XYZ file of C-alpha atoms in Angstrom:
321
model
C 63.809 -49.581 100.879
C 63.099 -52.285 103.310
C 66.105 -53.995 104.727
C 66.239 -58.006 104.428
C 66.717 -59.669 107.847
C 69.503 -62.295 107.113
C 69.841 -63.513 110.810
C 67.104 -66.174 110.187
C 69.228 -67.956 107.656
C 72.225 -68.343 110.134
C 69.831 -69.970 112.933
C 70.475 -73.678 113.451
C 68.160 -76.204 112.071
C 65.111 -76.742 114.240
C 64.983 -79.824 116.199
C 62.710 -82.693 115.053
C 59.308 -82.203 116.276
C 57.640 -84.579 118.624
C 55.197 -85.825 116.252
C 57.814 -86.881 113.801
C 59.590 -88.543 116.517
C 56.414 -90.537 117.238
C 55.837 -91.272 113.526
C 59.661 -92.669 113.293
C 58.680 -94.979 116.211
C 55.560 -96.097 114.745
C 57.302 -96.823 111.513
C 59.928 -98.792 113.160
C 57.343 -100.642 115.321
C 55.591 -101.820 111.935
C 58.736 -102.678 110.247
C 60.116 -104.760 113.129
C 56.813 -105.959 114.799
C 57.895 -109.538 114.797
C 61.209 -108.959 116.506
C 59.508 -106.678 119.150
C 56.798 -109.596 119.667
C 59.761 -112.036 120.220
C 61.319 -109.695 122.813
C 58.056 -109.065 124.476
C 57.869 -111.986 126.917
C 61.447 -111.026 128.265
C 60.382 -107.616 128.822
C 57.055 -108.837 130.586
C 59.175 -111.124 132.833
C 61.573 -108.427 133.995
C 58.567 -105.951 134.504
C 56.530 -108.585 136.439
C 59.033 -110.316 138.512
C 61.884 -107.856 138.931
C 60.699 -104.244 138.617
C 57.103 -104.793 139.686
C 58.006 -105.994 143.372
C 60.082 -103.038 144.034
C 56.773 -101.375 144.705
C 56.728 -103.496 148.045
C 60.175 -102.201 149.128
C 58.491 -99.662 151.146
C 57.463 -102.038 153.919
C 61.243 -102.189 155.030
C 60.309 -98.661 156.446
C 56.878 -99.625 157.791
C 55.407 -102.100 160.392
C 53.650 -104.061 157.643
C 50.731 -106.381 158.375
C 48.947 -108.370 155.874
C 45.569 -107.237 157.103
C 46.347 -103.508 156.866
C 47.961 -103.603 153.603
C 51.229 -101.759 152.261
C 49.534 -98.314 152.183
C 47.871 -98.407 155.626
C 50.682 -99.924 157.563
C 52.439 -97.311 159.972
C 55.761 -95.978 158.938
C 58.672 -96.853 161.354
C 61.495 -95.289 159.500
C 64.811 -96.982 159.946
C 63.616 -99.068 162.843
C 63.777 -102.372 161.099
C 67.393 -101.629 159.791
C 68.565 -100.678 163.374
C 67.046 -103.876 164.878
C 68.921 -105.952 162.237
C 72.291 -104.218 162.697
C 71.879 -104.862 166.504
C 70.812 -108.339 166.105
C 72.934 -111.300 167.390
C 72.670 -112.830 164.178
C 74.145 -109.927 161.874
C 77.608 -110.578 162.149
C 77.401 -114.215 161.808
C 75.216 -114.256 158.623
C 77.465 -111.472 157.117
C 80.568 -113.283 158.077
C 78.976 -116.588 156.535
C 77.829 -115.094 153.499
C 81.213 -113.174 152.543
C 83.297 -116.217 153.514
C 81.553 -118.590 151.380
C 81.640 -116.199 148.475
C 85.316 -115.486 149.012
C 85.944 -119.352 148.721
C 83.875 -119.520 145.629
C 85.926 -116.530 144.246
C 89.160 -118.051 145.260
C 88.653 -121.643 144.165
C 85.474 -121.644 142.202
C 86.107 -118.666 139.711
C 89.462 -119.772 138.365
C 88.234 -123.564 137.869
C 86.353 -123.190 134.512
C 89.348 -120.830 133.220
C 91.848 -123.691 133.988
C 89.579 -126.180 132.487
C 89.121 -124.372 129.432
C 92.779 -123.661 129.148
C 93.498 -127.363 129.493
C 90.916 -128.463 126.932
C 92.239 -125.899 124.517
C 95.579 -127.483 124.666
C 94.213 -131.129 123.846
C 95.047 -132.256 120.405
C 93.002 -135.445 120.267
C 89.456 -134.188 119.348
C 87.659 -137.435 120.546
C 89.060 -137.420 124.081
C 88.441 -133.514 124.220
C 84.727 -134.219 123.501
C 84.572 -137.123 126.006
C 86.099 -134.878 128.655
C 83.779 -131.909 127.827
C 80.459 -134.077 128.082
C 81.747 -135.661 131.310
C 82.379 -132.219 132.744
C 79.187 -130.705 131.353
C 76.635 -133.434 132.811
C 76.844 -132.596 136.449
C 75.219 -129.198 135.514
C 72.160 -130.759 134.662
C 71.830 -132.662 137.903
C 69.087 -131.237 140.087
C 70.537 -129.660 143.254
C 68.258 -132.080 145.304
C 70.078 -134.919 143.721
C 73.313 -133.437 144.208
C 72.598 -132.871 148.030
C 71.036 -136.305 148.145
C 74.341 -137.769 146.834
C 76.335 -135.793 149.439
C 74.214 -137.052 152.201
C 74.628 -140.722 150.996
C 78.329 -140.470 150.591
C 79.230 -138.540 153.511
C 76.987 -140.440 156.035
C 78.554 -142.458 158.789
C 78.187 -145.645 156.806
C 78.792 -143.936 153.370
C 81.507 -144.565 150.775
C 83.768 -141.741 152.163
C 83.915 -143.278 155.789
C 84.203 -146.711 154.463
C 87.197 -145.561 152.420
C 88.811 -143.920 155.288
C 88.207 -146.654 157.648
C 90.642 -148.605 155.456
C 93.312 -146.242 156.497
C 92.372 -146.555 160.249
C 90.437 -143.109 160.364
C 87.477 -143.024 162.516
C 84.068 -142.218 160.834
C 82.380 -138.964 161.296
C 79.233 -137.182 160.321
C 80.435 -134.585 157.814
C 77.402 -132.657 157.326
C 76.717 -132.383 161.027
C 80.212 -130.637 161.669
C 80.348 -126.890 161.239
C 83.942 -126.812 159.997
C 83.189 -129.028 157.059
C 80.193 -127.225 155.774
C 81.793 -124.470 153.651
C 84.363 -126.990 152.019
C 81.701 -129.275 151.007
C 79.367 -126.502 149.690
C 82.134 -124.876 147.535
C 83.677 -128.247 146.223
C 80.374 -129.584 145.454
C 79.487 -126.487 143.537
C 82.822 -126.477 141.691
C 82.030 -130.055 140.481
C 78.757 -129.321 139.253
C 79.473 -126.021 137.564
C 83.152 -126.254 136.235
C 82.180 -127.712 132.834
C 79.284 -125.577 132.294
C 81.061 -122.408 133.230
C 84.000 -123.246 130.770
C 81.933 -122.819 127.842
C 82.058 -119.231 127.672
C 85.904 -119.297 127.909
C 86.109 -121.859 125.315
C 84.182 -119.569 123.084
C 86.300 -116.698 123.878
C 89.536 -118.859 123.034
C 87.939 -119.707 119.615
C 87.999 -116.105 118.637
C 91.828 -115.813 119.129
C 93.634 -115.237 115.806
C 95.434 -118.439 114.839
C 98.103 -116.554 113.112
C 99.412 -115.228 116.449
C 100.195 -118.690 117.557
C 102.122 -119.398 114.243
C 104.174 -116.329 114.533
C 104.922 -117.333 118.325
C 105.974 -120.696 117.055
C 108.461 -119.075 114.384
C 109.879 -117.224 117.143
C 110.450 -120.155 119.235
C 107.836 -119.924 121.950
C 106.648 -123.215 123.256
C 103.090 -124.198 124.292
C 103.534 -122.604 127.865
C 104.919 -119.344 126.530
C 102.028 -119.195 123.994
C 99.441 -119.629 126.712
C 100.880 -116.965 128.944
C 101.544 -114.375 126.264
C 98.509 -115.142 123.672
C 95.936 -117.324 125.219
C 95.358 -115.674 128.475
C 95.574 -112.169 127.389
C 93.200 -113.128 124.503
C 90.395 -114.121 126.958
C 91.320 -111.552 129.632
C 88.505 -109.180 128.681
C 86.065 -111.978 129.211
C 87.492 -112.870 132.604
C 87.365 -109.243 133.842
C 83.719 -108.857 132.644
C 82.688 -112.039 134.415
C 84.882 -111.215 137.476
C 83.053 -107.770 137.897
C 79.597 -109.579 137.511
C 80.651 -112.025 140.142
C 81.696 -109.329 142.649
C 78.268 -107.779 142.197
C 76.842 -111.105 143.752
C 79.209 -111.251 146.636
C 76.433 -110.838 149.104
C 74.072 -113.244 147.357
C 73.804 -117.189 147.844
C 71.058 -119.310 146.523
C 69.154 -120.553 149.497
C 68.060 -123.856 148.001
C 71.307 -125.774 148.451
C 72.128 -124.387 151.677
C 68.532 -125.040 152.957
C 68.890 -128.752 151.792
C 72.443 -129.105 153.256
C 72.434 -127.314 156.603
C 70.924 -128.283 159.999
C 70.840 -126.524 163.516
C 74.151 -128.034 164.169
C 75.898 -126.067 161.350
C 74.051 -122.830 161.642
C 77.275 -121.254 162.914
C 79.116 -121.559 159.586
C 76.111 -122.430 157.191
C 73.437 -119.665 157.931
C 73.828 -116.999 155.337
C 71.434 -113.889 154.505
C 69.097 -115.725 152.270
C 68.418 -118.606 154.779
C 67.984 -116.096 157.502
C 65.345 -114.205 155.384
C 63.679 -117.383 154.641
C 63.331 -118.319 158.241
C 62.353 -114.828 159.529
C 60.225 -113.939 156.433
C 58.430 -117.044 155.594
C 58.431 -119.348 158.602
C 58.153 -116.089 161.205
C 56.295 -114.005 158.878
C 58.482 -110.932 159.762
C 57.870 -109.356 156.349
C 59.096 -105.753 157.198
C 62.160 -106.912 158.931
C 63.370 -109.279 156.264
C 62.484 -106.885 153.550
C 64.931 -104.463 155.259
C 67.633 -107.252 155.280
C 67.074 -107.780 151.621
C 67.214 -104.176 150.704
C 70.512 -103.829 152.887
C 71.799 -106.758 150.863
C 70.852 -105.244 147.510
C 72.503 -101.816 148.486
C 75.806 -103.587 149.350
C 75.875 -105.677 146.328
C 75.152 -102.837 144.064
C 77.895 -100.872 145.683
C 80.362 -103.709 145.184
C 79.426 -103.820 141.373
C 80.055 -100.013 141.110
C 83.519 -100.335 142.987
C 84.751 -103.365 140.977
C 83.776 -101.801 137.569
C 85.396 -98.526 138.692
C 88.592 -100.432 139.574
C 88.441 -102.183 136.288
C 88.367 -99.067 134.262
C 91.319 -97.528 136.202
C 93.582 -100.553 135.791
C 92.510 -101.937 132.438
C 90.657 -100.779 129.272
C 87.899 -103.415 130.072
C 84.601 -102.184 131.782
C 81.116 -103.349 132.168
C 79.753 -99.757 131.213
């Protein structure tokens, strides 16, 4: 009599075949085709403008010439990076980029948080809406217009010098003096973005359970203690996430505003990585060199993002991933 092999009944359930997986994907695509069509432009944007250009990063390791093309340009290894590290401008642009970002982190990052906390304490809704509108409006002003206002207000015959002249202070050209550039750049940025930046914190504040405030009032806590022990802890996860993202851009500054504000007299404090890349890459056509600079900048920024997220995981339960 033949024995029955019972080991097959104990085997685990076989994995789903590749064919069934594709059938499931196809069924999901047919069921949610409108949703996928909606997200298609976003995917195309990132593929074309963010991931597609990564193909050209190899010219950072080549002596690229437009006539030869990317493939036919000779390899030079890390020569472009070494040239940048030994450059006279290396420490200047690194210092300026970091200092401006540190100033924005110290003064600019807390500004929308403070504004959101103050707006949250207002009880007159009409006045609150007026303040919100007034602080939001500068965000919609073009950077060109903002810099034009700075040029007009801070000129030798501008409003600022006319006011200081009333106190016997001699007029000066603020935008031509290197020591004023960082302060003007950061303060004008705070004025333009503080209202818009407070929106996300106001949204986080609206998610705090009102019963917590009622319980705190019963326990005798005033508005200041309610803010310290309820409001700020309630929005702390949002603050940490935005802080991690901000740390990831510590080596990045938009070149548009700086290009409009700076001049050769203020290069010593105003020249940053983005403006240096613009001058060397676009005006002087040093494509390989500036690609190496941009790649170095991206690696440092990515490292800062990883480090800040790791620190956040160690000291709190909030993390980006």
